[in-house]
Amino acid sequence: MSQEYQIPVTPSVIAPSPTTSEAGDSSGGYFTRSAARRVTSSSAIEEEKGSEKDVIPRARSRSRSPKPLLEKRRPSGLPPKKKTNSFPVQKSEPLVPNAVTNGHLSPSSAAGGIGSSYWRAISRSPSPLGLIPIHRHWRSFVHKHEVPRKALHVSIGFFTLFLYTRGAQTDDIHPWLLGALIPIASLDVLRHHSAGFNRAYVRVCGALMRETEVNDRYNGVIWYLLGAWAALRFFPKDVGVMSVMLLSWCDTAASTFGRLYGRNTPRIRKGKSLAGSLAALVVGVSTACLFWGYVAPTYWGFEESFMFKDRLTLPESMRLTLGYVDETACTITGWAAVGVMSICSGLVASASELVDVLNLDDNVTIPILSAAGLWSFLKVFG
């Protein structure tokens, strides 16, 4: 082969000569680059460990939690930065020029408007933004304790007592209750079959309803009217009047005190606590004392239509069993009879508020069961 086409000689790779320390660690053979790197790193670690004694230890940071990105550290020599509210609340401007403001929050953009749009633009609430804690508290209180519904509930008892003092008879009252029951029940049935009418109905009467009555159950007013009508229609006058007042006041007391203190007392059954039952008992005793002890004898006396005529006596069979022949020895009158009758009324009211009859609304079971209990007691001891 000619000289101009000769194959070039393979170049030889010469490894770098090791340092003095590397040469001492090598054991007479080849010394590769990877071995040199391991030796260099290990020596660096040993040098770092040896120098830790000479370094002053650094103080531990106060908090290991990451600081917000927007928060900037200020030099230690400067005073702390004052915190400002990002959304300051300013007092509203007067709606009328040169007028004195009342401090309530209201949109100033509504100034100059007229008609219904003007009143819709202005918030009638003293705290529309919810900045006043007492307003938020009472708003939750009204929702929790159903204040509009309970106010109507209690007012029926006072209205019943008012009609009695004016000489109204039960035969004059229960037809009106039935006349109100039929259209109200018809409207309630209609709203459960029409979504649009139901929305309008709830918008008008929603303050007197529970949320469970919006779509699933019938309005409690229907059961209230039905229970009051049955008590006044089928029972004597004093028993019917007392049953309506027990429904009005004992049920409200049981609901209110049960929600306030029921968690601190034993639960008797689902939704019923000892606190609510005791409240119904106390209010029932007080209501009977008021009616049979003061209202009845003061206005019309113990009428012929009354079942309780200011006296209680043991039945003949019980008198003979106890060895009493004379009826007067087993008879009580006056405040003693009123006291026994009041205790009986309280027990009947508490029991009727507690029991559950076929899952019916208590607005219909309380007056009927109360009237039946009082009628049975007076039938035996009256």
Coordinates of C-alpha atoms in Angstrom, one line a residue:
M1 CA 0.0 0.0 0.0
S2 CA 1.3 3.5 -0.8
Q3 CA 2.5 5.9 1.7
E4 CA -0.2 8.5 1.0
Y5 CA -3.1 6.2 2.0
Q6 CA -1.7 4.8 5.3
I7 CA -4.1 4.2 8.2
P8 CA -3.5 6.7 11.0
V9 CA -2.2 5.5 14.2
T10 CA -4.7 5.2 17.1
P11 CA -4.1 8.0 19.5
S12 CA -3.1 7.0 23.0
V13 CA -5.1 8.3 26.0
I14 CA -3.0 9.4 28.9
A15 CA -4.7 9.5 32.3
P16 CA -3.9 12.5 34.4
S17 CA -1.3 11.8 37.0
P18 CA -2.7 11.5 40.5
T19 CA -2.1 14.0 43.2
T20 CA 0.1 13.2 46.2
S21 CA -2.9 12.2 48.4
E22 CA -4.4 10.2 45.7
A23 CA -1.1 8.4 45.0
G24 CA -0.8 7.5 48.6
D25 CA -4.3 5.9 48.7
S26 CA -3.8 4.0 45.5
S27 CA -2.6 0.5 45.9
G28 CA 0.0 0.3 43.2
G29 CA -2.3 -0.2 40.3
Y30 CA -4.3 2.0 37.9
F31 CA -6.0 5.0 39.4
T32 CA -9.3 5.8 37.6
R33 CA -11.2 9.1 37.5
S34 CA -14.2 7.7 39.4
A35 CA -11.9 6.7 42.2
A36 CA -10.5 10.2 42.2
R37 CA -14.0 11.7 42.5
R38 CA -14.9 9.4 45.5
V39 CA -11.7 10.3 47.3
T40 CA -12.2 14.0 46.7
S41 CA -15.8 14.0 47.9
S42 CA -15.0 12.0 51.1
S43 CA -12.1 14.3 51.9
A44 CA -14.4 17.3 51.4
I45 CA -16.9 15.8 53.8
E46 CA -14.2 15.2 56.4
E47 CA -13.0 18.8 56.1
E48 CA -16.6 20.1 56.5
K49 CA -17.1 18.0 59.7
G50 CA -13.8 19.3 61.1
S51 CA -14.7 22.9 60.4
E52 CA -18.1 22.7 62.2
K53 CA -16.5 23.3 65.5
D54 CA -15.2 26.6 64.5
V55 CA -18.5 27.9 63.2
I56 CA -20.9 29.7 65.6
P57 CA -24.3 27.8 65.6
R58 CA -27.1 29.7 63.9
A59 CA -30.2 30.6 65.8
R60 CA -33.4 28.7 65.0
S61 CA -36.1 30.6 63.2
R62 CA -39.2 31.5 65.2
S63 CA -41.6 29.8 62.9
R64 CA -41.1 27.1 60.3
S65 CA -44.4 27.8 58.6
P66 CA -44.1 29.5 55.3
K67 CA -44.8 33.2 55.2
P68 CA -47.4 34.5 52.8
L69 CA -46.0 35.5 49.5
L70 CA -47.4 39.1 49.7
E71 CA -46.0 39.7 53.2
K72 CA -42.6 41.5 53.2
R73 CA -40.2 41.5 56.0
R74 CA -39.4 44.9 57.4
P75 CA -36.0 45.8 58.8
S76 CA -35.8 45.3 62.5
G77 CA -35.0 49.0 63.2
L78 CA -38.3 50.3 61.8
P79 CA -41.6 50.5 63.8
P80 CA -44.3 47.9 63.0
K81 CA -46.5 48.7 60.1
K82 CA -50.1 49.7 61.0
K83 CA -52.7 47.2 59.8
T84 CA -55.4 48.8 57.7
N85 CA -58.8 47.4 56.6
S86 CA -58.8 46.5 53.0
F87 CA -62.6 47.1 52.8
P88 CA -63.4 50.0 55.1
V89 CA -67.1 50.5 56.0
Q90 CA -68.1 54.0 55.5
K91 CA -71.3 55.7 56.8
S92 CA -73.8 56.2 54.1
E93 CA -74.4 59.6 52.5
P94 CA -77.7 61.3 53.1
L95 CA -80.4 60.5 50.6
V96 CA -81.6 64.0 50.8
P97 CA -79.2 66.9 50.6
N98 CA -78.5 68.6 54.0
A99 CA -80.4 65.9 55.8
V100 CA -79.3 64.2 59.0
T101 CA -78.3 60.5 58.6
N102 CA -79.4 57.9 61.0
G103 CA -76.2 55.8 60.7
H104 CA -77.9 52.9 58.9
L105 CA -76.4 51.4 55.8
S106 CA -78.3 52.3 52.7
P107 CA -77.4 52.8 49.0
S108 CA -77.0 56.4 48.2
S109 CA -77.6 55.7 44.6
A110 CA -81.3 55.4 45.4
A111 CA -81.6 59.1 46.1
G112 CA -84.0 60.9 43.8
G113 CA -86.0 57.9 42.9
I114 CA -89.8 57.7 43.2
G115 CA -92.3 54.9 43.2
S116 CA -91.9 51.3 44.0
S117 CA -88.4 51.1 42.5
Y118 CA -87.2 53.7 45.0
W119 CA -88.4 51.6 48.0
R120 CA -86.9 48.4 46.5
A121 CA -83.6 50.1 46.2
I122 CA -83.4 51.1 49.9
S123 CA -82.8 48.3 52.4
R124 CA -85.3 48.6 55.3
S125 CA -83.1 46.5 57.5
P126 CA -81.0 48.4 60.1
S127 CA -78.1 46.1 59.2
P128 CA -78.4 44.9 55.6
L129 CA -74.8 43.8 55.4
G130 CA -75.0 41.8 58.7
L131 CA -72.3 43.9 60.4
I132 CA -74.3 44.3 63.7
P133 CA -74.0 41.1 65.8
I134 CA -77.2 41.6 67.7
H135 CA -79.2 41.7 64.5
R136 CA -77.7 38.4 63.3
H137 CA -78.4 36.9 66.7
W138 CA -82.1 37.8 66.7
R139 CA -82.5 36.8 63.1
S140 CA -81.3 33.3 64.0
F141 CA -83.4 33.3 67.2
V142 CA -86.6 34.1 65.1
H143 CA -85.8 31.3 62.7
K144 CA -84.9 28.8 65.4
H145 CA -87.9 29.4 67.6
E146 CA -90.4 30.1 64.9
V147 CA -91.5 33.4 66.4
P148 CA -94.3 34.3 63.9
R149 CA -95.7 30.8 64.1
K150 CA -95.6 30.7 67.9
A151 CA -97.1 34.2 68.2
L152 CA -100.1 33.1 66.2
H153 CA -100.2 29.8 68.3
V154 CA -100.3 31.7 71.6
S155 CA -102.8 34.4 70.4
I156 CA -105.5 31.8 69.7
G157 CA -105.6 31.0 73.5
F158 CA -106.0 34.6 74.4
F159 CA -108.7 35.0 71.7
T160 CA -110.5 32.0 73.1
L161 CA -110.4 33.4 76.6
F162 CA -111.7 36.8 75.2
L163 CA -114.6 35.2 73.5
Y164 CA -115.5 33.3 76.7
T165 CA -115.6 36.5 78.7
R166 CA -117.9 38.1 76.1
G167 CA -120.4 35.3 76.6
A168 CA -119.8 33.4 73.3
Q169 CA -121.0 29.8 73.2
T170 CA -119.2 26.9 71.6
D171 CA -122.2 26.3 69.3
D172 CA -121.5 29.8 67.9
I173 CA -117.8 29.2 67.4
H174 CA -117.2 25.8 65.9
P175 CA -119.2 26.6 62.7
W176 CA -116.8 29.4 62.0
L177 CA -113.9 27.2 62.5
L178 CA -115.3 24.7 60.1
G179 CA -116.0 27.5 57.6
A180 CA -112.3 28.5 57.8
L181 CA -111.0 25.0 57.7
I182 CA -112.6 24.0 54.3
P183 CA -111.1 26.7 52.1
I184 CA -107.7 26.7 53.8
A185 CA -107.5 22.9 53.4
S186 CA -108.6 23.2 49.8
L187 CA -105.9 25.7 49.0
D188 CA -103.3 23.6 50.7
V189 CA -104.2 20.6 48.6
L190 CA -104.1 22.7 45.5
R191 CA -100.6 24.1 46.2
H192 CA -99.3 20.5 46.5
H193 CA -100.4 19.9 42.9
S194 CA -99.2 23.2 41.4
A195 CA -95.6 24.3 41.8
G196 CA -96.3 27.9 40.7
F197 CA -99.2 28.3 43.2
N198 CA -97.1 26.7 45.9
R199 CA -94.3 29.3 45.4
A200 CA -96.9 32.1 45.6
Y201 CA -98.5 30.5 48.7
V202 CA -95.2 30.2 50.5
R203 CA -94.2 33.8 49.6
V204 CA -97.4 35.0 51.3
C205 CA -97.8 32.6 54.2
G206 CA -94.2 31.3 54.6
A207 CA -93.6 33.1 57.9
L208 CA -96.2 30.8 59.5
M209 CA -94.9 27.6 58.0
R210 CA -92.1 25.2 58.7
E211 CA -89.7 24.2 56.0
T212 CA -91.0 20.6 56.1
E213 CA -94.5 21.9 55.2
V214 CA -93.3 23.6 52.0
N215 CA -93.3 20.4 49.8
D216 CA -93.8 17.4 51.9
R217 CA -96.5 18.1 54.6
Y218 CA -99.7 20.0 54.9
N219 CA -99.8 23.4 56.7
G220 CA -100.1 23.2 60.5
V221 CA -102.9 25.7 60.5
I222 CA -105.2 23.0 59.0
W223 CA -104.5 20.6 61.9
Y224 CA -104.9 23.5 64.4
L225 CA -108.4 24.3 63.1
L226 CA -109.4 20.7 62.9
G227 CA -108.3 20.0 66.5
A228 CA -110.0 23.1 67.9
W229 CA -113.2 22.4 66.0
A230 CA -113.4 18.8 67.3
A231 CA -112.8 19.9 70.9
L232 CA -115.5 22.6 70.8
R233 CA -117.9 20.5 68.8
F234 CA -117.9 17.2 70.6
F235 CA -117.1 18.1 74.3
P236 CA -118.7 20.2 77.0
K237 CA -118.0 23.9 77.1
D238 CA -115.4 24.1 79.8
V239 CA -113.6 21.0 78.6
G240 CA -113.5 22.3 75.0
V241 CA -112.3 25.8 76.0
M242 CA -109.7 24.4 78.3
S243 CA -108.4 22.0 75.6
V244 CA -107.9 24.9 73.1
M245 CA -106.0 26.9 75.7
L246 CA -103.8 23.9 76.5
L247 CA -103.1 23.5 72.9
S248 CA -102.2 27.2 72.5
W249 CA -100.0 27.6 75.6
C250 CA -98.7 24.2 76.7
D251 CA -97.6 23.2 73.2
T252 CA -95.7 26.5 72.8
A253 CA -94.1 26.2 76.2
A254 CA -93.0 22.6 75.5
S255 CA -91.5 23.6 72.1
T256 CA -89.7 26.7 73.5
F257 CA -88.2 25.2 76.6
G258 CA -87.4 21.9 74.8
R259 CA -85.3 23.7 72.3
L260 CA -83.6 25.8 74.9
Y261 CA -82.9 23.2 77.6
G262 CA -83.8 19.9 76.1
R263 CA -80.1 19.0 75.4
N264 CA -79.5 19.2 79.2
T265 CA -82.3 16.8 80.2
P266 CA -83.0 13.2 79.3
R267 CA -84.8 12.6 76.0
I268 CA -88.1 10.8 76.4
R269 CA -88.6 10.0 72.7
K270 CA -87.5 11.4 69.4
G271 CA -88.1 15.2 69.4
K272 CA -89.4 15.2 73.0
S273 CA -87.3 16.0 76.1
L274 CA -88.0 16.1 79.8
A275 CA -87.6 19.9 79.8
G276 CA -90.4 20.3 77.3
S277 CA -92.7 17.9 79.2
L278 CA -92.1 19.7 82.5
A279 CA -92.8 23.1 80.8
A280 CA -96.1 21.7 79.4
L281 CA -97.0 20.4 82.9
V282 CA -96.4 23.7 84.7
V283 CA -98.2 25.8 82.1
G284 CA -101.1 23.3 82.1
V285 CA -101.5 23.6 85.9
S286 CA -101.3 27.4 85.6
T287 CA -103.9 27.6 82.8
A288 CA -106.4 25.4 84.7
C289 CA -106.0 27.6 87.9
L290 CA -106.6 30.7 85.8
F291 CA -109.7 29.4 84.1
W292 CA -111.5 27.4 86.8
G293 CA -110.1 29.4 89.7
Y294 CA -110.6 32.9 88.4
V295 CA -112.2 33.4 85.0
A296 CA -115.1 31.0 85.2
P297 CA -116.4 32.1 88.7
T298 CA -115.7 35.8 88.0
Y299 CA -117.6 36.1 84.7
W300 CA -120.4 33.5 84.3
G301 CA -119.9 31.1 87.1
F302 CA -120.0 27.4 86.7
E303 CA -122.6 27.1 84.1
E304 CA -125.0 24.1 83.5
S305 CA -123.0 23.3 80.3
F306 CA -119.9 22.9 82.5
M307 CA -118.7 19.5 83.4
F308 CA -116.6 20.8 86.4
K309 CA -118.9 22.5 88.9
D310 CA -116.4 23.4 91.6
R311 CA -116.6 20.0 93.3
L312 CA -115.0 16.6 93.1
T313 CA -116.1 13.4 94.7
L314 CA -115.2 9.7 94.8
P315 CA -117.5 7.3 93.0
E316 CA -119.8 5.2 95.0
S317 CA -117.9 1.9 94.4
M318 CA -114.7 3.5 95.6
R319 CA -116.3 5.0 98.7
L320 CA -117.8 1.6 99.7
T321 CA -114.4 -0.1 99.1
L322 CA -112.7 2.5 101.4
G323 CA -115.5 2.1 104.0
Y324 CA -117.1 5.5 103.6
V325 CA -120.9 5.6 103.4
D326 CA -121.4 9.4 103.6
E327 CA -120.7 11.1 100.2
T328 CA -119.8 14.4 101.9
A329 CA -116.8 12.8 103.6
C330 CA -115.3 12.0 100.1
T331 CA -116.1 15.3 98.5
I332 CA -113.8 18.4 98.0
T333 CA -114.9 21.8 96.9
G334 CA -113.5 25.3 96.3
W335 CA -109.7 25.7 95.8
A336 CA -109.0 22.2 96.9
A337 CA -111.1 20.9 93.9
V338 CA -109.6 23.5 91.6
G339 CA -106.1 22.4 92.7
V340 CA -106.8 18.7 92.0
M341 CA -108.4 19.7 88.7
S342 CA -105.4 21.8 87.8
I343 CA -102.9 19.1 88.5
C344 CA -105.0 16.7 86.4
S345 CA -105.0 19.2 83.5
G346 CA -101.3 19.7 83.6
L347 CA -100.7 15.9 83.5
V348 CA -103.1 15.5 80.7
A349 CA -101.6 18.3 78.7
S350 CA -98.0 17.0 79.2
A351 CA -99.0 13.5 78.3
S352 CA -101.0 14.5 75.2
E353 CA -98.0 16.6 74.0
L354 CA -95.7 13.7 74.5
V355 CA -97.5 10.8 72.8
D356 CA -97.5 10.1 69.1
V357 CA -100.7 9.0 67.6
L358 CA -100.3 7.5 64.1
N359 CA -97.7 10.1 63.3
L360 CA -100.4 12.8 63.2
D361 CA -99.6 16.5 63.8
D362 CA -99.7 17.5 67.5
N363 CA -101.9 20.4 66.7
V364 CA -104.8 18.0 66.2
T365 CA -103.8 15.3 68.8
I366 CA -103.2 17.7 71.7
P367 CA -106.7 19.2 71.9
I368 CA -108.5 16.0 71.2
L369 CA -106.5 13.9 73.7
S370 CA -106.6 16.7 76.3
A371 CA -110.4 17.0 76.0
A372 CA -110.8 13.2 76.2
G373 CA -108.6 13.0 79.3
L374 CA -110.4 15.8 81.1
W375 CA -113.8 14.4 80.1
S376 CA -112.8 10.9 81.4
F377 CA -111.5 12.3 84.7
L378 CA -114.6 14.4 85.3
K379 CA -116.9 11.5 84.3
V380 CA -115.4 9.5 87.2
F381 CA -114.9 12.2 89.8
G382 CA -117.1 15.1 88.7

